[in-house]
Amino acid sequence: MPAGFAGRVVRWQRTHGRNTLPWQNTRDPYRVWLSEIMLQQTQVAAVLGYYERFLARFPDVQALAAAPLDDVLALWSGLGYYSRARNLHRCAQDVVEKHGGAFPRTAEVLATLPGIGPSTAAAISSFCFGERAAILDGNVKRVLTRVLAYGDDLALGANERRLWDHARELLPRRELQENMPRYTQGIMDLGATICLPRNPSCLLCPVQEDCAATKQGRPEGFPVKTKKLKRSAESLWLLHARADDGSVWLQKRPTPGVWAGLYCLPVFASRDALDAALPSGANVREVEPFVHVLTHKDLHLHPVQVEVAAGWRGREGQWFGAGEWPQVGLPSPVRKFLERS
DNA sequence: TAGGCGTGGCT
DNA sequence: TAGCCAAGCCT
């Protein structure tokens, strides 16, 4: 690797990178941490609104730590991967109770907190405290495997660990450590805007001269990962019990599992199981089933509507009034279904 | 270590 | 269309 790779990334970021996102131009670890958690496996456009609402409601880590988990999940509703919200809440409480209200300043210690893994820890410490710590997210894996023509299968832990080693070797030299925030941002920006999975814009790339994959004429051949997720399908029956005042009966989803901790229409594994939970003589209204796609499975959702008397109660759960249920944490498909019902 | 965990955009 | 992908982490 020619010397100066990091410098080219930093110089490029200054003029061509992303520099006006809401969580940039601050070294407040609370704001940076919140953004990094929200951005895990989630695109910038999806995060923007959530980030602003979260900050308005929870302006600092103390406010977040003191809030009920249900309030956090309600604000997270629709963003997905809800264990992030539960860990976010636990992390805030750990920062307040175990770290005196201040975020740790090194990636090593940050990574001991819930929801903060090695890459997120390095992002926070490099952005906020200028630590020479390497990130390795999807963007950076793509950039580095191409620059190095690193063709070893990242499905193997040993190969991924070696890529971590490379990531650390390519960091700015210690004399240029003040560039760490911009280097971290820059290598992510490269992956997000230039070094794309398909049709990368190599002619615009500031490190094209360093890129072994481009020299081989096959940047899209990297990274190599054989691991392909096995998809499945599952059918769920949803009991939509409502009263004439617009109230809806909801249950809290169990942890662990899909939508853990959110409120949801009662879920049954079969139509028979749902029928058994209905009040005798209930007037049932069939609803068109619909498919909701998760990463690892297709959910075939079968809502069954029934109007019940005000005194009815399900086996577990509680009533939420017409003005209440829209404000609780609901899975996206359930929220959309209720909104159009 | 392999699988679980959401949602939406893109091709 | 049916996958692939996104500022990954946890168990």
PDB file of N, CA and C in Angstrom, chain A residues 168-229:
ATOM      1  N   ARG A 168      -6.757  -1.222  10.841  1.00  0.00           N
ATOM      2  CA  ARG A 168      -5.940  -0.477  11.814  1.00  0.00           C
ATOM      3  C   ARG A 168      -4.644   0.016  11.181  1.00  0.00           C
ATOM      4  N   GLU A 169      -4.068  -0.804  10.300  1.00  0.00           N
ATOM      5  CA  GLU A 169      -2.807  -0.403   9.663  1.00  0.00           C
ATOM      6  C   GLU A 169      -2.980   0.805   8.751  1.00  0.00           C
ATOM      7  N   LEU A 170      -4.165   0.978   8.199  1.00  0.00           N
ATOM      8  CA  LEU A 170      -4.391   2.053   7.240  1.00  0.00           C
ATOM      9  C   LEU A 170      -4.801   3.367   7.897  1.00  0.00           C
ATOM     10  N   LEU A 171      -4.956   3.384   9.220  1.00  0.00           N
ATOM     11  CA  LEU A 171      -5.341   4.624   9.908  1.00  0.00           C
ATOM     12  C   LEU A 171      -4.281   5.703   9.706  1.00  0.00           C
ATOM     13  N   PRO A 172      -4.644   6.963   9.846  1.00  0.00           N
ATOM     14  CA  PRO A 172      -3.649   8.043   9.809  1.00  0.00           C
ATOM     15  C   PRO A 172      -2.533   7.781  10.831  1.00  0.00           C
ATOM     16  N   ARG A 173      -1.326   8.160  10.485  1.00  0.00           N
ATOM     17  CA  ARG A 173      -0.208   8.010  11.417  1.00  0.00           C
ATOM     18  C   ARG A 173      -0.474   8.847  12.673  1.00  0.00           C
ATOM     19  N   ARG A 174       0.213   8.455  13.769  1.00  0.00           N
ATOM     20  CA  ARG A 174      -0.029   9.137  15.044  1.00  0.00           C
ATOM     21  C   ARG A 174       0.200  10.643  14.949  1.00  0.00           C
ATOM     22  N   GLU A 175       1.176  11.054  14.117  1.00  0.00           N
ATOM     23  CA  GLU A 175       1.440  12.494  13.994  1.00  0.00           C
ATOM     24  C   GLU A 175       0.251  13.228  13.386  1.00  0.00           C
ATOM     25  N   LEU A 176      -0.611  12.479  12.710  1.00  0.00           N
ATOM     26  CA  LEU A 176      -1.762  13.112  12.052  1.00  0.00           C
ATOM     27  C   LEU A 176      -3.074  12.686  12.700  1.00  0.00           C
ATOM     28  N   GLN A 177      -2.969  12.338  13.987  1.00  0.00           N
ATOM     29  CA  GLN A 177      -4.137  11.803  14.677  1.00  0.00           C
ATOM     30  C   GLN A 177      -5.302  12.788  14.714  1.00  0.00           C
ATOM     31  N   GLU A 178      -4.972  14.092  14.613  1.00  0.00           N
ATOM     32  CA  GLU A 178      -6.063  15.081  14.628  1.00  0.00           C
ATOM     33  C   GLU A 178      -7.005  14.912  13.440  1.00  0.00           C
ATOM     34  N   ASN A 179      -6.576  14.122  12.458  1.00  0.00           N
ATOM     35  CA  ASN A 179      -7.432  13.878  11.298  1.00  0.00           C
ATOM     36  C   ASN A 179      -8.419  12.727  11.505  1.00  0.00           C
ATOM     37  N   MET A 180      -8.372  12.095  12.665  1.00  0.00           N
ATOM     38  CA  MET A 180      -9.192  10.887  12.852  1.00  0.00           C
ATOM     39  C   MET A 180     -10.690  11.091  12.588  1.00  0.00           C
ATOM     40  N   PRO A 181     -11.298  12.164  13.112  1.00  0.00           N
ATOM     41  CA  PRO A 181     -12.739  12.295  12.818  1.00  0.00           C
ATOM     42  C   PRO A 181     -13.011  12.364  11.313  1.00  0.00           C
ATOM     43  N   ARG A 182     -12.219  13.119  10.602  1.00  0.00           N
ATOM     44  CA  ARG A 182     -12.474  13.267   9.169  1.00  0.00           C
ATOM     45  C   ARG A 182     -12.109  11.991   8.404  1.00  0.00           C
ATOM     46  N   TYR A 183     -11.092  11.276   8.863  1.00  0.00           N
ATOM     47  CA  TYR A 183     -10.750  10.012   8.200  1.00  0.00           C
ATOM     48  C   TYR A 183     -11.893   9.002   8.370  1.00  0.00           C
ATOM     49  N   THR A 184     -12.397   8.872   9.592  1.00  0.00           N
ATOM     50  CA  THR A 184     -13.497   7.937   9.841  1.00  0.00           C
ATOM     51  C   THR A 184     -14.710   8.286   8.984  1.00  0.00           C
ATOM     52  N   GLN A 185     -15.035   9.579   8.959  1.00  0.00           N
ATOM     53  CA  GLN A 185     -16.170  10.002   8.137  1.00  0.00           C
ATOM     54  C   GLN A 185     -15.872   9.745   6.664  1.00  0.00           C
ATOM     55  N   GLY A 186     -14.655  10.029   6.265  1.00  0.00           N
ATOM     56  CA  GLY A 186     -14.312   9.937   4.843  1.00  0.00           C
ATOM     57  C   GLY A 186     -14.366   8.526   4.292  1.00  0.00           C
ATOM     58  N   ILE A 187     -13.897   7.564   5.064  1.00  0.00           N
ATOM     59  CA  ILE A 187     -13.877   6.205   4.525  1.00  0.00           C
ATOM     60  C   ILE A 187     -15.296   5.640   4.462  1.00  0.00           C
ATOM     61  N   MET A 188     -16.157   6.113   5.360  1.00  0.00           N
ATOM     62  CA  MET A 188     -17.569   5.731   5.243  1.00  0.00           C
ATOM     63  C   MET A 188     -18.213   6.425   4.043  1.00  0.00           C
ATOM     64  N   ASP A 189     -17.903   7.699   3.866  1.00  0.00           N
ATOM     65  CA  ASP A 189     -18.479   8.442   2.737  1.00  0.00           C
ATOM     66  C   ASP A 189     -18.051   7.832   1.411  1.00  0.00           C
ATOM     67  N   LEU A 190     -16.801   7.403   1.346  1.00  0.00           N
ATOM     68  CA  LEU A 190     -16.328   6.759   0.117  1.00  0.00           C
ATOM     69  C   LEU A 190     -17.181   5.547  -0.220  1.00  0.00           C
ATOM     70  N   GLY A 191     -17.412   4.715   0.784  1.00  0.00           N
ATOM     71  CA  GLY A 191     -18.202   3.514   0.560  1.00  0.00           C
ATOM     72  C   GLY A 191     -19.650   3.816   0.219  1.00  0.00           C
ATOM     73  N   ALA A 192     -20.166   4.900   0.785  1.00  0.00           N
ATOM     74  CA  ALA A 192     -21.586   5.206   0.612  1.00  0.00           C
ATOM     75  C   ALA A 192     -21.877   5.954  -0.682  1.00  0.00           C
ATOM     76  N   THR A 193     -20.884   6.676  -1.213  1.00  0.00           N
ATOM     77  CA  THR A 193     -21.176   7.530  -2.369  1.00  0.00           C
ATOM     78  C   THR A 193     -20.337   7.213  -3.604  1.00  0.00           C
ATOM     79  N   ILE A 194     -19.193   6.573  -3.467  1.00  0.00           N
ATOM     80  CA  ILE A 194     -18.299   6.311  -4.610  1.00  0.00           C
ATOM     81  C   ILE A 194     -18.115   4.813  -4.817  1.00  0.00           C
ATOM     82  N   CYS A 195     -17.665   4.146  -3.772  1.00  0.00           N
ATOM     83  CA  CYS A 195     -17.315   2.722  -3.855  1.00  0.00           C
ATOM     84  C   CYS A 195     -18.575   1.888  -3.621  1.00  0.00           C
ATOM     85  N   LEU A 196     -19.505   1.987  -4.567  1.00  0.00           N
ATOM     86  CA  LEU A 196     -20.817   1.375  -4.415  1.00  0.00           C
ATOM     87  C   LEU A 196     -20.756  -0.128  -4.686  1.00  0.00           C
ATOM     88  N   PRO A 197     -21.706  -0.881  -4.163  1.00  0.00           N
ATOM     89  CA  PRO A 197     -21.712  -2.335  -4.397  1.00  0.00           C
ATOM     90  C   PRO A 197     -21.671  -2.677  -5.883  1.00  0.00           C
ATOM     91  N   ARG A 198     -22.501  -1.988  -6.664  1.00  0.00           N
ATOM     92  CA  ARG A 198     -22.482  -2.176  -8.111  1.00  0.00           C
ATOM     93  C   ARG A 198     -22.240  -0.844  -8.799  1.00  0.00           C
ATOM     94  N   ASN A 199     -21.571  -0.891  -9.928  1.00  0.00           N
ATOM     95  CA  ASN A 199     -21.242   0.327 -10.674  1.00  0.00           C
ATOM     96  C   ASN A 199     -20.560   1.380  -9.814  1.00  0.00           C
ATOM     97  N   PRO A 200     -19.451   1.035  -9.181  1.00  0.00           N
ATOM     98  CA  PRO A 200     -18.725   2.040  -8.404  1.00  0.00           C
ATOM     99  C   PRO A 200     -18.161   3.126  -9.324  1.00  0.00           C
ATOM    100  N   SER A 201     -18.091   4.350  -8.782  1.00  0.00           N
ATOM    101  CA  SER A 201     -17.615   5.502  -9.559  1.00  0.00           C
ATOM    102  C   SER A 201     -16.103   5.647  -9.421  1.00  0.00           C
ATOM    103  N   CYS A 202     -15.382   4.657  -9.973  1.00  0.00           N
ATOM    104  CA  CYS A 202     -13.934   4.617  -9.766  1.00  0.00           C
ATOM    105  C   CYS A 202     -13.231   5.859 -10.320  1.00  0.00           C
ATOM    106  N   LEU A 203     -13.787   6.454 -11.379  1.00  0.00           N
ATOM    107  CA  LEU A 203     -13.120   7.613 -11.978  1.00  0.00           C
ATOM    108  C   LEU A 203     -13.140   8.820 -11.040  1.00  0.00           C
ATOM    109  N   LEU A 204     -14.056   8.807 -10.081  1.00  0.00           N
ATOM    110  CA  LEU A 204     -14.153   9.916  -9.129  1.00  0.00           C
ATOM    111  C   LEU A 204     -13.456   9.593  -7.812  1.00  0.00           C
ATOM    112  N   CYS A 205     -12.861   8.394  -7.728  1.00  0.00           N
ATOM    113  CA  CYS A 205     -12.365   7.919  -6.431  1.00  0.00           C
ATOM    114  C   CYS A 205     -10.984   8.481  -6.121  1.00  0.00           C
ATOM    115  N   PRO A 206     -10.819   9.061  -4.947  1.00  0.00           N
ATOM    116  CA  PRO A 206      -9.533   9.670  -4.569  1.00  0.00           C
ATOM    117  C   PRO A 206      -8.437   8.640  -4.302  1.00  0.00           C
ATOM    118  N   VAL A 207      -8.798   7.376  -4.120  1.00  0.00           N
ATOM    119  CA  VAL A 207      -7.772   6.357  -3.860  1.00  0.00           C
ATOM    120  C   VAL A 207      -7.713   5.333  -5.001  1.00  0.00           C
ATOM    121  N   GLN A 208      -8.146   5.745  -6.169  1.00  0.00           N
ATOM    122  CA  GLN A 208      -8.116   4.812  -7.301  1.00  0.00           C
ATOM    123  C   GLN A 208      -6.693   4.304  -7.558  1.00  0.00           C
ATOM    124  N   GLU A 209      -5.708   5.205  -7.388  1.00  0.00           N
ATOM    125  CA  GLU A 209      -4.328   4.787  -7.638  1.00  0.00           C
ATOM    126  C   GLU A 209      -3.852   3.741  -6.632  1.00  0.00           C
ATOM    127  N   ASP A 210      -4.545   3.672  -5.481  1.00  0.00           N
ATOM    128  CA  ASP A 210      -4.184   2.686  -4.463  1.00  0.00           C
ATOM    129  C   ASP A 210      -4.941   1.371  -4.641  1.00  0.00           C
ATOM    130  N   CYS A 211      -5.895   1.326  -5.564  1.00  0.00           N
ATOM    131  CA  CYS A 211      -6.896   0.262  -5.529  1.00  0.00           C
ATOM    132  C   CYS A 211      -6.486  -0.936  -6.389  1.00  0.00           C
ATOM    133  N   ALA A 212      -6.147  -2.034  -5.699  1.00  0.00           N
ATOM    134  CA  ALA A 212      -5.699  -3.237  -6.405  1.00  0.00           C
ATOM    135  C   ALA A 212      -6.831  -3.888  -7.185  1.00  0.00           C
ATOM    136  N   ALA A 213      -8.061  -3.799  -6.674  1.00  0.00           N
ATOM    137  CA  ALA A 213      -9.190  -4.404  -7.378  1.00  0.00           C
ATOM    138  C   ALA A 213      -9.431  -3.711  -8.712  1.00  0.00           C
ATOM    139  N   THR A 214      -9.313  -2.399  -8.722  1.00  0.00           N
ATOM    140  CA  THR A 214      -9.487  -1.661  -9.974  1.00  0.00           C
ATOM    141  C   THR A 214      -8.358  -1.993 -10.949  1.00  0.00           C
ATOM    142  N   LYS A 215      -7.156  -2.167 -10.440  1.00  0.00           N
ATOM    143  CA  LYS A 215      -6.040  -2.556 -11.305  1.00  0.00           C
ATOM    144  C   LYS A 215      -6.305  -3.914 -11.946  1.00  0.00           C
ATOM    145  N   GLN A 216      -7.032  -4.771 -11.204  1.00  0.00           N
ATOM    146  CA  GLN A 216      -7.408  -6.073 -11.763  1.00  0.00           C
ATOM    147  C   GLN A 216      -8.632  -5.959 -12.672  1.00  0.00           C
ATOM    148  N   GLY A 217      -9.218  -4.774 -12.715  1.00  0.00           N
ATOM    149  CA  GLY A 217     -10.373  -4.552 -13.573  1.00  0.00           C
ATOM    150  C   GLY A 217     -11.654  -5.162 -13.058  1.00  0.00           C
ATOM    151  N   ARG A 218     -11.699  -5.485 -11.744  1.00  0.00           N
ATOM    152  CA  ARG A 218     -12.924  -6.109 -11.226  1.00  0.00           C
ATOM    153  C   ARG A 218     -13.249  -5.666  -9.799  1.00  0.00           C
ATOM    154  N   PRO A 219     -13.490  -4.363  -9.634  1.00  0.00           N
ATOM    155  CA  PRO A 219     -13.825  -3.874  -8.283  1.00  0.00           C
ATOM    156  C   PRO A 219     -15.057  -4.562  -7.714  1.00  0.00           C
ATOM    157  N   GLU A 220     -15.977  -4.969  -8.567  1.00  0.00           N
ATOM    158  CA  GLU A 220     -17.203  -5.579  -8.058  1.00  0.00           C
ATOM    159  C   GLU A 220     -16.979  -7.016  -7.579  1.00  0.00           C
ATOM    160  N   GLY A 221     -15.763  -7.523  -7.762  1.00  0.00           N
ATOM    161  CA  GLY A 221     -15.455  -8.863  -7.279  1.00  0.00           C
ATOM    162  C   GLY A 221     -15.183  -8.911  -5.787  1.00  0.00           C
ATOM    163  N   PHE A 222     -15.201  -7.758  -5.143  1.00  0.00           N
ATOM    164  CA  PHE A 222     -14.931  -7.672  -3.709  1.00  0.00           C
ATOM    165  C   PHE A 222     -16.048  -6.868  -3.037  1.00  0.00           C
ATOM    166  N   PRO A 223     -16.362  -7.169  -1.769  1.00  0.00           N
ATOM    167  CA  PRO A 223     -15.796  -8.244  -0.951  1.00  0.00           C
ATOM    168  C   PRO A 223     -16.373  -9.605  -1.331  1.00  0.00           C
ATOM    169  N   VAL A 224     -15.689 -10.653  -0.866  1.00  0.00           N
ATOM    170  CA  VAL A 224     -16.169 -12.023  -1.051  1.00  0.00           C
ATOM    171  C   VAL A 224     -16.808 -12.496   0.251  1.00  0.00           C
ATOM    172  N   LYS A 225     -18.070 -12.851   0.176  1.00  0.00           N
ATOM    173  CA  LYS A 225     -18.714 -13.482   1.350  1.00  0.00           C
ATOM    174  C   LYS A 225     -19.703 -14.519   0.847  1.00  0.00           C
ATOM    175  N   THR A 226     -19.456 -15.760   1.240  1.00  0.00           N
ATOM    176  CA  THR A 226     -20.272 -16.874   0.773  1.00  0.00           C
ATOM    177  C   THR A 226     -21.533 -17.029   1.609  1.00  0.00           C
ATOM    178  N   LYS A 227     -21.493 -16.474   2.810  1.00  0.00           N
ATOM    179  CA  LYS A 227     -22.621 -16.657   3.721  1.00  0.00           C
ATOM    180  C   LYS A 227     -23.890 -16.067   3.109  1.00  0.00           C
ATOM    181  N   LYS A 228     -24.829 -16.914   2.817  1.00  0.00           N
ATOM    182  CA  LYS A 228     -26.111 -16.442   2.316  1.00  0.00           C
ATOM    183  C   LYS A 228     -27.199 -16.820   3.313  1.00  0.00           C
ATOM    184  N   LEU A 229     -28.005 -15.856   3.651  1.00  0.00           N
ATOM    185  CA  LEU A 229     -28.978 -16.145   4.700  1.00  0.00           C
ATOM    186  C   LEU A 229     -30.107 -16.998   4.146  1.00  0.00           C
TER     187      LEU A 229
END
